[in-house]
Amino acid sequence: MTELAGELRRAVRGEVDFGVTARALATMDASNYRRVPAGVVAPRDPADVAAVLEVCRARGVPVVARGGGTSIAGQATGTGVVLDFTRHMDALLELDPGSRTAVVQPGLVLDRLQEAAAPHGLRFGPDPSTHSRCTLGGMIGNNSCGSHSVAWGTTADSVRELSVLTARGERLRLGRDWTGAPAGLRELAEGELARLRTGFPDLPRRISGYALDALLPERGADVARSFCGSEGTLGILTEAVLRLVEAPRARALAVLGYGEESAAAEAAAGLLPHGPLTVEGMAADLVRSPAGLPRGGAWLFVETGGSTPAEARARAEDIVRAADVLDASVVTDPAAQRTLWRIREDASGTATRLPDGSEAWPGWEDCAVPPARLGAYLRDFRALLTSHALRGTPYGHFGDGCIHVRIDFDLLTEAGVARFRHFSEDLADLVVAHGGSLSGEHGDGQARAELLPRMYGTETVRLFERAKAVWDPDDLLNPGMLVRPAPLDTNLRFAALPSRPVDVAFGYPADGGDFRAAVRRCVGVAKCRTATAAGPAVMCPSFRATGEEEHSTRGRARLLHEMLAGELVTDGWRSTEVRDALDLCLSCKGCRSDCPVGVDMATYKAEFLHHHYAGRRRPAAHRSMGRLPEWLRLAARTRTARLLNALVSVGPLGRLAKRIGGIAPERRIPRLATWTFTAWWRRRPPAPGTGALVVLWPDTFTEHLSPSVGRAAVRVLEAAGLRVALPPTLLPRGGAIADGRTRAATALLTARRARVCCGLTYLSTGQLDRAGAVLRRTLDLMEPVLRAGVPVVVLEPSCAAALRSDLPELLPDDPRAAQLAKAVRTFAETLEQHAPGWTPPALNRPVTGQTHCHQHAVLGDTPDRRLRDAAGLTGDLSGGCCGLAGNFGFEKGHFEVSRTCAEDQLLPSVRRAPGDAVVLADGYSCRTQLEQLAGVRGRHLAEVLAEGLDARPGQPGRPRRTGEAR
């Protein structure tokens, strides 16, 4: 391998990487299969591709072309050299609106083509649910389809010409009338005309096998079309000329509700004469929340187009009238349509967990039958599942008769794998009996190629082998796929994992306490690899900043998988490869909500750091910022905040402090408050109140760095009629409690000057033993509050998220952890739930800023939006992550990534805002990032409302402060 790597480096201009990380990232796609490659090459141009083929052919090393790595049949994995086209060969070379064509390189992501075509009223027809990260090369290799195939067909229907390199280095330009055909292909086809005319099922989603029937003279002898769906086994694509279609100017979405999926399937074919753009189906088991959906246990998503919104809506209403449904709705608002489509697109991830939490896997992801037979096929399919004691929830392209499903195969035990094989054989026979195709979208790969003789017969499969030999006589390209395949029950990715659970600190309640199951959550859907965040989404800011797979959620999950496997990553928790990949994880928790399968990389990172540094010296940043609450309490206790502020403002001393603390030299050390929030609280006069009692959590940031937020929150909460107390005492200023035992206990604890803490900084740096101790002490302090059942108001979103999610997962055996998590309220939740009659001041101003990433991922911001609306604060906050993310953006080496993350959404949204806009940022990190990178003062919602309360009657609000917004 060392000699091969050296020869490739001398031969190509692109990157050649035979390191552990690069190989680990390419071991899997989105299938059940795993192969360890020899290395990865990112070619810069076709000359590089030709050089790789020449070197590998001389050494007999296989070559596998790879795009976004979202294939579900295993065809993007291999043991030789993997060609990664996403790094350099990802350009849109030409777009001609007149001829409605585009010239693309294979690594171009579909959404980039759509964005370029949209201003011309054009689009590429096929659009798989992975459109934000799948590549055109991968789509051509698999002959991908997507939800609009009832209108615009498959990728093969949109291909005009293809430039390919054969395994022996021949450059071909494929087209119609035998253009570009390699020597021997025409003779092969013309000698088998009868078989080509009769041996291929006629249905819209026949993807399985080679499309040799496209070579028939009556079909134009289309060599380019016959190449589509060949899964990288015939040649390597370097360029494609694609046909674009006219995009409807307006769209409407009819959502039709049915009792169950068979009824929806029966109805789907009958809607096709109405000319819909989509007829997509899914069942209720795959829907996290039915909000926005009509009544039913299954739905059809039927999109219509028109030259005007009224025309599109009229067509949708015609379909509703023609359909026999339980309930229906027609949606014309584009944002509401996108929300509904996300439900459908996320099914490829949500389907991997059944309603009871059981794991479910691909493998029989996309069989297709004639649309008119879909209802009958689904009933037989359900019966087959039952006979094998298996479960799965179908969804997919009902209008084309193509069904996706994840099934709860046991792929961890010998008996479970045997059942997987037997079911696969029986299902293949069932699909064939209904006149269908084993693959209707994702290709055969290893998952189905072994069973192709059941669909085509032995002689046609031999014809496939002969065609492969014409194109690739040395069997160099993606061997083991389509022809002479590996058995479908070998190379399973789960076989490499340890047979017993590993010892971990977190409880992983959603995964049965098993870290292996947590890592298995990532099935490779790769939603984390999107170049732009859609709407309020957060995941994955580090990937968007670097563009590197290892800095995506999927990439990190792959490395953790290989760490557990121990074949590539051999030093377990001590792995530097895993550590380096996790180093740029911001712990934003975006994947916890945005990943369709709920991968929680922030927790996995904390777990890894806990083990990685066990018994070892930690980085300086872990000691300084990881233990921040301790240092800040010490400064407050010794009353040295003013002195420390002065010292770090002196250039040499500030630089020295940053060097010692592992802080990025580009950062300014924030100033400490000279008067803490609790000090202000003790000295304030009693506040009368008769409303509900709430406990305000004095988090570290509010206490020592921004006490103005705490003071403002008290002002607003009391104005809303609530009685406010601070832990550990339940005594509000001037109030009383009835429980004498509680009074005595809280007096004792207050005398000890004990402080509650959510443990956030310890968690984010993986100091889980210390975090556990801090949280147990906090639970001791909070016992009076928990016994009284009083809500706990947490102003800092990251602290609220830590208490609501990390606390019960780190201390799953302590019932008080779940009690405290349940008691936590955000500022807006508190006002909505415990002061429902209160009306906030009318501020009547636009807002800008960003929803805190932890709020988005863990807490939810619906009450905040309602509160802003009630106060007349108009406009939406951006998504994404501010990039500071607690200690992350302050750590040495993270500044550029931190700034790039801020420039993704937060800073542009603030710059675009009107001059009178209020810059909202509930998180201390977000406010600090705004101040340090843009000179903008962001404020907590509590501060904005408190200022409105202090304004004189009739005054519209305070004037904007200098630098507040741009």
PDB file of N, CA, C and O in Angstrom, residues 642-664:
ATOM      1  N   ARG A 642     -12.424  43.320  39.519  1.00  0.00           N
ATOM      2  CA  ARG A 642     -11.964  44.587  38.943  1.00  0.00           C
ATOM      3  C   ARG A 642     -10.465  44.517  38.657  1.00  0.00           C
ATOM      4  O   ARG A 642      -9.992  44.988  37.611  1.00  0.00           O
ATOM      5  N   LEU A 643      -9.716  43.882  39.553  1.00  0.00           N
ATOM      6  CA  LEU A 643      -8.273  43.743  39.354  1.00  0.00           C
ATOM      7  C   LEU A 643      -7.966  42.864  38.143  1.00  0.00           C
ATOM      8  O   LEU A 643      -7.113  43.193  37.308  1.00  0.00           O
ATOM      9  N   LEU A 644      -8.677  41.757  38.018  1.00  0.00           N
ATOM     10  CA  LEU A 644      -8.450  40.866  36.891  1.00  0.00           C
ATOM     11  C   LEU A 644      -8.786  41.544  35.572  1.00  0.00           C
ATOM     12  O   LEU A 644      -8.075  41.373  34.574  1.00  0.00           O
ATOM     13  N   ASN A 645      -9.875  42.307  35.544  1.00  0.00           N
ATOM     14  CA  ASN A 645     -10.225  43.043  34.330  1.00  0.00           C
ATOM     15  C   ASN A 645      -9.098  43.993  33.927  1.00  0.00           C
ATOM     16  O   ASN A 645      -8.768  44.125  32.739  1.00  0.00           O
ATOM     17  N   ALA A 646      -8.532  44.645  34.916  1.00  0.00           N
ATOM     18  CA  ALA A 646      -7.455  45.590  34.629  1.00  0.00           C
ATOM     19  C   ALA A 646      -6.211  44.873  34.122  1.00  0.00           C
ATOM     20  O   ALA A 646      -5.547  45.325  33.185  1.00  0.00           O
ATOM     21  N   LEU A 647      -5.889  43.744  34.741  1.00  0.00           N
ATOM     22  CA  LEU A 647      -4.675  43.018  34.362  1.00  0.00           C
ATOM     23  C   LEU A 647      -4.748  42.501  32.925  1.00  0.00           C
ATOM     24  O   LEU A 647      -3.797  42.648  32.148  1.00  0.00           O
ATOM     25  N   VAL A 648      -5.867  41.862  32.555  1.00  0.00           N
ATOM     26  CA  VAL A 648      -5.934  41.264  31.217  1.00  0.00           C
ATOM     27  C   VAL A 648      -6.075  42.338  30.145  1.00  0.00           C
ATOM     28  O   VAL A 648      -5.891  42.045  28.956  1.00  0.00           O
ATOM     29  N   SER A 649      -6.403  43.585  30.540  1.00  0.00           N
ATOM     30  CA  SER A 649      -6.475  44.661  29.552  1.00  0.00           C
ATOM     31  C   SER A 649      -5.093  45.182  29.184  1.00  0.00           C
ATOM     32  O   SER A 649      -4.943  45.919  28.209  1.00  0.00           O
ATOM     33  N   VAL A 650      -4.084  44.820  29.981  1.00  0.00           N
ATOM     34  CA  VAL A 650      -2.704  45.186  29.664  1.00  0.00           C
ATOM     35  C   VAL A 650      -2.170  44.193  28.644  1.00  0.00           C
ATOM     36  O   VAL A 650      -2.193  42.981  28.882  1.00  0.00           O
ATOM     37  N   GLY A 651      -1.725  44.668  27.495  1.00  0.00           N
ATOM     38  CA  GLY A 651      -1.365  43.814  26.370  1.00  0.00           C
ATOM     39  C   GLY A 651      -0.528  42.595  26.717  1.00  0.00           C
ATOM     40  O   GLY A 651      -0.975  41.451  26.513  1.00  0.00           O
ATOM     41  N   PRO A 652       0.659  42.744  27.252  1.00  0.00           N
ATOM     42  CA  PRO A 652       1.501  41.566  27.544  1.00  0.00           C
ATOM     43  C   PRO A 652       0.856  40.611  28.540  1.00  0.00           C
ATOM     44  O   PRO A 652       0.943  39.394  28.383  1.00  0.00           O
ATOM     45  N   LEU A 653       0.197  41.155  29.557  1.00  0.00           N
ATOM     46  CA  LEU A 653      -0.434  40.294  30.548  1.00  0.00           C
ATOM     47  C   LEU A 653      -1.634  39.553  29.949  1.00  0.00           C
ATOM     48  O   LEU A 653      -1.863  38.372  30.251  1.00  0.00           O
ATOM     49  N   GLY A 654      -2.385  40.235  29.109  1.00  0.00           N
ATOM     50  CA  GLY A 654      -3.504  39.580  28.452  1.00  0.00           C
ATOM     51  C   GLY A 654      -3.039  38.459  27.546  1.00  0.00           C
ATOM     52  O   GLY A 654      -3.639  37.375  27.517  1.00  0.00           O
ATOM     53  N   ARG A 655      -1.960  38.715  26.780  1.00  0.00           N
ATOM     54  CA  ARG A 655      -1.432  37.663  25.894  1.00  0.00           C
ATOM     55  C   ARG A 655      -0.909  36.483  26.695  1.00  0.00           C
ATOM     56  O   ARG A 655      -1.089  35.321  26.317  1.00  0.00           O
ATOM     57  N   LEU A 656      -0.279  36.762  27.818  1.00  0.00           N
ATOM     58  CA  LEU A 656       0.223  35.689  28.668  1.00  0.00           C
ATOM     59  C   LEU A 656      -0.927  34.872  29.235  1.00  0.00           C
ATOM     60  O   LEU A 656      -0.882  33.632  29.255  1.00  0.00           O
ATOM     61  N   ALA A 657      -1.990  35.539  29.680  1.00  0.00           N
ATOM     62  CA  ALA A 657      -3.143  34.832  30.234  1.00  0.00           C
ATOM     63  C   ALA A 657      -3.779  33.936  29.183  1.00  0.00           C
ATOM     64  O   ALA A 657      -4.163  32.793  29.474  1.00  0.00           O
ATOM     65  N   LYS A 658      -3.876  34.430  27.969  1.00  0.00           N
ATOM     66  CA  LYS A 658      -4.461  33.610  26.904  1.00  0.00           C
ATOM     67  C   LYS A 658      -3.576  32.423  26.572  1.00  0.00           C
ATOM     68  O   LYS A 658      -4.077  31.309  26.331  1.00  0.00           O
ATOM     69  N   ARG A 659      -2.267  32.624  26.576  1.00  0.00           N
ATOM     70  CA  ARG A 659      -1.361  31.512  26.270  1.00  0.00           C
ATOM     71  C   ARG A 659      -1.442  30.448  27.358  1.00  0.00           C
ATOM     72  O   ARG A 659      -1.498  29.245  27.070  1.00  0.00           O
ATOM     73  N   ILE A 660      -1.485  30.863  28.596  1.00  0.00           N
ATOM     74  CA  ILE A 660      -1.576  29.906  29.702  1.00  0.00           C
ATOM     75  C   ILE A 660      -2.913  29.175  29.680  1.00  0.00           C
ATOM     76  O   ILE A 660      -2.992  27.975  29.964  1.00  0.00           O
ATOM     77  N   GLY A 661      -3.981  29.907  29.339  1.00  0.00           N
ATOM     78  CA  GLY A 661      -5.317  29.313  29.368  1.00  0.00           C
ATOM     79  C   GLY A 661      -5.724  28.589  28.112  1.00  0.00           C
ATOM     80  O   GLY A 661      -6.858  28.099  28.031  1.00  0.00           O
ATOM     81  N   GLY A 662      -4.844  28.512  27.110  1.00  0.00           N
ATOM     82  CA  GLY A 662      -5.204  27.834  25.866  1.00  0.00           C
ATOM     83  C   GLY A 662      -6.247  28.588  25.075  1.00  0.00           C
ATOM     84  O   GLY A 662      -7.047  27.986  24.348  1.00  0.00           O
ATOM     85  N   ILE A 663      -6.258  29.917  25.204  1.00  0.00           N
ATOM     86  CA  ILE A 663      -7.259  30.756  24.551  1.00  0.00           C
ATOM     87  C   ILE A 663      -6.690  31.309  23.246  1.00  0.00           C
ATOM     88  O   ILE A 663      -5.511  31.674  23.172  1.00  0.00           O
ATOM     89  N   ALA A 664      -7.507  31.379  22.225  1.00  0.00           N
ATOM     90  CA  ALA A 664      -7.088  31.884  20.924  1.00  0.00           C
ATOM     91  C   ALA A 664      -6.568  33.311  21.066  1.00  0.00           C
ATOM     92  O   ALA A 664      -7.231  34.151  21.687  1.00  0.00           O
TER      93      ALA A 664
END
